[in-house]
PDB file of C-alpha atoms in Angstrom:
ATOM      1  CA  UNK A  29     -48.305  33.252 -76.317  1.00  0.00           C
ATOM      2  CA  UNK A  30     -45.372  31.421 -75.297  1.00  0.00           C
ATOM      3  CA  UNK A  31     -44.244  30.500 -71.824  1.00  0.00           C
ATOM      4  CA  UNK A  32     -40.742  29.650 -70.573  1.00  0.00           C
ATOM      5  CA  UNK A  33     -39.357  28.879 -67.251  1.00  0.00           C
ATOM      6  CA  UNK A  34     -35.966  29.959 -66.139  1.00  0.00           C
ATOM      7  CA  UNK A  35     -33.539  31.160 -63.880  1.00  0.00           C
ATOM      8  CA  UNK A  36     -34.281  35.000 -64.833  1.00  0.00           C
ATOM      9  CA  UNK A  37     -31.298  36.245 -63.506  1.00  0.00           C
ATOM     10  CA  UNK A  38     -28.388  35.364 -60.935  1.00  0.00           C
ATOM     11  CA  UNK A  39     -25.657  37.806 -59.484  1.00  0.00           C
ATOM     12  CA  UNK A  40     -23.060  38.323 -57.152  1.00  0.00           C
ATOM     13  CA  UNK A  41     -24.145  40.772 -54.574  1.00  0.00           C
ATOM     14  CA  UNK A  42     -22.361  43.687 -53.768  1.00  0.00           C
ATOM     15  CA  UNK A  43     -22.829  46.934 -51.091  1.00  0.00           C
ATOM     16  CA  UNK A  44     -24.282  48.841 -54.304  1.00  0.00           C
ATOM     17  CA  UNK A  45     -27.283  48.742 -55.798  1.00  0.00           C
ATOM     18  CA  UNK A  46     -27.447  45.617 -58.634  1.00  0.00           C
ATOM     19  CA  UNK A  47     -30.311  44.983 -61.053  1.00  0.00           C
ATOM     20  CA  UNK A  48     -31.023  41.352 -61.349  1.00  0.00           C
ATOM     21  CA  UNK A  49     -33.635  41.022 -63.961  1.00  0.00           C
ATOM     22  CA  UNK A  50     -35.030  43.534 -66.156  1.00  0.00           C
ATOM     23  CA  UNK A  51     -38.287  42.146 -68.043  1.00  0.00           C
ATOM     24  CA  UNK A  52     -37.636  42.146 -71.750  1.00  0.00           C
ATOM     25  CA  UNK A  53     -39.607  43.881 -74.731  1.00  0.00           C
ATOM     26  CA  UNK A  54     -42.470  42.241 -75.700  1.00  0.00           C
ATOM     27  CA  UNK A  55     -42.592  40.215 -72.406  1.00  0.00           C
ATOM     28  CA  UNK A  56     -44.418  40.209 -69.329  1.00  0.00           C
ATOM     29  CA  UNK A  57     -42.832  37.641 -66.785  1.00  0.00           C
ATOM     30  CA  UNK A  58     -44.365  35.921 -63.645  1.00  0.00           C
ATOM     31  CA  UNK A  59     -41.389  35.621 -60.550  1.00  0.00           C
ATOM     32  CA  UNK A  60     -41.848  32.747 -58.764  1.00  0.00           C
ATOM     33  CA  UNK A  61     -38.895  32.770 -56.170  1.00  0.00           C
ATOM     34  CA  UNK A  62     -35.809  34.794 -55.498  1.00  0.00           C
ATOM     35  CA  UNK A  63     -32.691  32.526 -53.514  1.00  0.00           C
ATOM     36  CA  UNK A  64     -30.214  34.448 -51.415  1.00  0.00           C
ATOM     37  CA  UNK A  65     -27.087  33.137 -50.149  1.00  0.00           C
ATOM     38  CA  UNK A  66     -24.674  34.606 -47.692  1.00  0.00           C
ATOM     39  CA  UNK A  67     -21.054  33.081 -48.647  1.00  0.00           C
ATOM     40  CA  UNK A  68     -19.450  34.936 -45.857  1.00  0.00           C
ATOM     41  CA  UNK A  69     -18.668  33.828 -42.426  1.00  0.00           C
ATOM     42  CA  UNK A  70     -20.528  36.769 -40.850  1.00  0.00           C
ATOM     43  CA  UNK A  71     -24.320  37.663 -40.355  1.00  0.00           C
ATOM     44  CA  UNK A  72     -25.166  40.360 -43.121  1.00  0.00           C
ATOM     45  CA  UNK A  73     -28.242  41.968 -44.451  1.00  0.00           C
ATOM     46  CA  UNK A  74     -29.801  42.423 -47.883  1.00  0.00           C
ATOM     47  CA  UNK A  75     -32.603  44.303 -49.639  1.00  0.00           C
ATOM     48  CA  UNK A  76     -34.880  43.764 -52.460  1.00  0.00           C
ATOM     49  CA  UNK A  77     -36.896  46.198 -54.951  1.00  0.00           C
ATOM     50  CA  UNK A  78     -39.278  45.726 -57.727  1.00  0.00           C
ATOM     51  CA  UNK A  79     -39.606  48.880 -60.099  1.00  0.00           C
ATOM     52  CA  UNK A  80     -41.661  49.668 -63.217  1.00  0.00           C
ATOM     53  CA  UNK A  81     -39.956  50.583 -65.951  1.00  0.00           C
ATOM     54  CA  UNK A  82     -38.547  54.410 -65.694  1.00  0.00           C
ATOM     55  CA  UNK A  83     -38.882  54.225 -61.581  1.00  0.00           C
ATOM     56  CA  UNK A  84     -35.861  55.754 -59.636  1.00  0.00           C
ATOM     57  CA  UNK A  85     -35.819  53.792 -56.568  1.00  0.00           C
ATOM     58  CA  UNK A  86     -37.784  54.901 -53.664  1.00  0.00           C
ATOM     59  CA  UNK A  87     -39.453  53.531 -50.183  1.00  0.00           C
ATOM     60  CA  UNK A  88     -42.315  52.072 -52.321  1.00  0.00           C
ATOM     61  CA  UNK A  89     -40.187  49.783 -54.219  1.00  0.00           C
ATOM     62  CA  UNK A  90     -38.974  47.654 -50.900  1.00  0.00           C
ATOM     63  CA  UNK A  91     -40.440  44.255 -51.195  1.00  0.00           C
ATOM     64  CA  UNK A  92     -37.994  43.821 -48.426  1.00  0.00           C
ATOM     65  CA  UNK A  93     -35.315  45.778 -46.677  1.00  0.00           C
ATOM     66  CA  UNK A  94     -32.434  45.186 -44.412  1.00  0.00           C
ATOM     67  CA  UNK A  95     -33.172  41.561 -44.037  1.00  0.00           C
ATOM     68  CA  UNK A  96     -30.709  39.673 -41.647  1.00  0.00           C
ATOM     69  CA  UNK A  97     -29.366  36.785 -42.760  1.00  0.00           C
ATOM     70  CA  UNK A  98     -27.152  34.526 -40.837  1.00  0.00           C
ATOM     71  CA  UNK A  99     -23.234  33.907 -42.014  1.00  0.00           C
ATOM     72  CA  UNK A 100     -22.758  30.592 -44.639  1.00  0.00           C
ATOM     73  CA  UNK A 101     -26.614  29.924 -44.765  1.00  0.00           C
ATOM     74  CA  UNK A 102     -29.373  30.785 -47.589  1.00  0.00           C
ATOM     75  CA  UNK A 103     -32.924  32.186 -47.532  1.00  0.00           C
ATOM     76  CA  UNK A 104     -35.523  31.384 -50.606  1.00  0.00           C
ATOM     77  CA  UNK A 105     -38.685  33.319 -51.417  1.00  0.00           C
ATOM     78  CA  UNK A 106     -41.905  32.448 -52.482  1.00  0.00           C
ATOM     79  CA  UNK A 107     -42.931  35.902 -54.514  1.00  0.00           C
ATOM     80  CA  UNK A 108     -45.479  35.317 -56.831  1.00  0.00           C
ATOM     81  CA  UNK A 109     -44.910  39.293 -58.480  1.00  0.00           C
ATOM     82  CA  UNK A 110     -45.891  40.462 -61.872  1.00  0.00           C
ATOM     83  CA  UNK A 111     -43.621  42.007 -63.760  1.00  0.00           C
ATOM     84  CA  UNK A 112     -44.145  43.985 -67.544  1.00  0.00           C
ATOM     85  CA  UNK A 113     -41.922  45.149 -70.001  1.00  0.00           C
ATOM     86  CA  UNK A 114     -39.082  47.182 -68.891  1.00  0.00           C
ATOM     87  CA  UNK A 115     -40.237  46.700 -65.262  1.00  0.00           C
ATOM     88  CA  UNK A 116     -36.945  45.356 -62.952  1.00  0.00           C
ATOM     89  CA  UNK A 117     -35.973  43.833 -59.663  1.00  0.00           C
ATOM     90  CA  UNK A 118     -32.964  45.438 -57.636  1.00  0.00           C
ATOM     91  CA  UNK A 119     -31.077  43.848 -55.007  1.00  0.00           C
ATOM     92  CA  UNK A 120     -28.050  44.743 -52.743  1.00  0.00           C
ATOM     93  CA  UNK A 121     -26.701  44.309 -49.766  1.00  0.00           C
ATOM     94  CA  UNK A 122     -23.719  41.431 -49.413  1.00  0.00           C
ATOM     95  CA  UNK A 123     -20.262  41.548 -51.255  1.00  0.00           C
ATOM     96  CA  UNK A 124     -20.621  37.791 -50.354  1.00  0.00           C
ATOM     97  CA  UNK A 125     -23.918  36.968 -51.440  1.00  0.00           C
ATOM     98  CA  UNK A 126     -25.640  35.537 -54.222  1.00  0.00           C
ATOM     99  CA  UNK A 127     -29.272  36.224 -55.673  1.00  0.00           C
ATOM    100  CA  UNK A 128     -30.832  34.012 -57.940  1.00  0.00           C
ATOM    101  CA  UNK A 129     -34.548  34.763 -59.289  1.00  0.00           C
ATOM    102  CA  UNK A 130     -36.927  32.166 -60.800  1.00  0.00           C
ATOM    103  CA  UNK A 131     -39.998  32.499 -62.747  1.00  0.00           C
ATOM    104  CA  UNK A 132     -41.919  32.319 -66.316  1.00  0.00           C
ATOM    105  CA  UNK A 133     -41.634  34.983 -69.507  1.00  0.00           C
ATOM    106  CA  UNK A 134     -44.555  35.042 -71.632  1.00  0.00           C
ATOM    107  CA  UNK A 135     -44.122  36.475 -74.905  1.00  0.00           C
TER     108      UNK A 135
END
């Protein structure tokens, strides 16, 4: 089985719900960290869910919710989450923002 190490998936945020990464076929995949930046020059909040494949989002999918983050500064976190085929992390919460996931596919 073959590893690789990447940037699994970067977005601009928005107010809606955005799916970041969705774990391939085939694949399981190991994320390491998730970055988010606030571009704005106000305080905002943001949210995070991981999902298995098929899941409509629901209160057990919050790895984190409402989060405050201050205006033009970043946040990174350590996850460590294990992730299968089809299974996907959703983020929203900043028009302004950016979210950018690391980690390792192995296929």
């Amino acid at each position: 089985m073959a590893t690789t190490y990447k940037i699994l998936g970067q977005i601009t945020g928005s107010n809606a719900t955005s799916s970041l990464y969705t774990v391939p076929g085939a694949t399981q995949t190991v994320v390491s960290s998730l970055v988010v930046a606030n571009r704005s020059t106000s305080n905002s909040t943001f949210w995070i869910a991981a999902m298995s494949s098929g899941d409509t989002l629901a209160n057990k999918n919050y790895l984190a919710f409402n989060v405050p983050i201050s205006a033009s500064d970043s946040t990174a976190l350590t996850l460590g989450i294990t992730l299968n085929a089809g299974d996907f992390i959703q983020v929203s919460g900043m028009a302004t923002g950016s979210f950018t996931l690391f980690g390792s596919q192995i296929s």
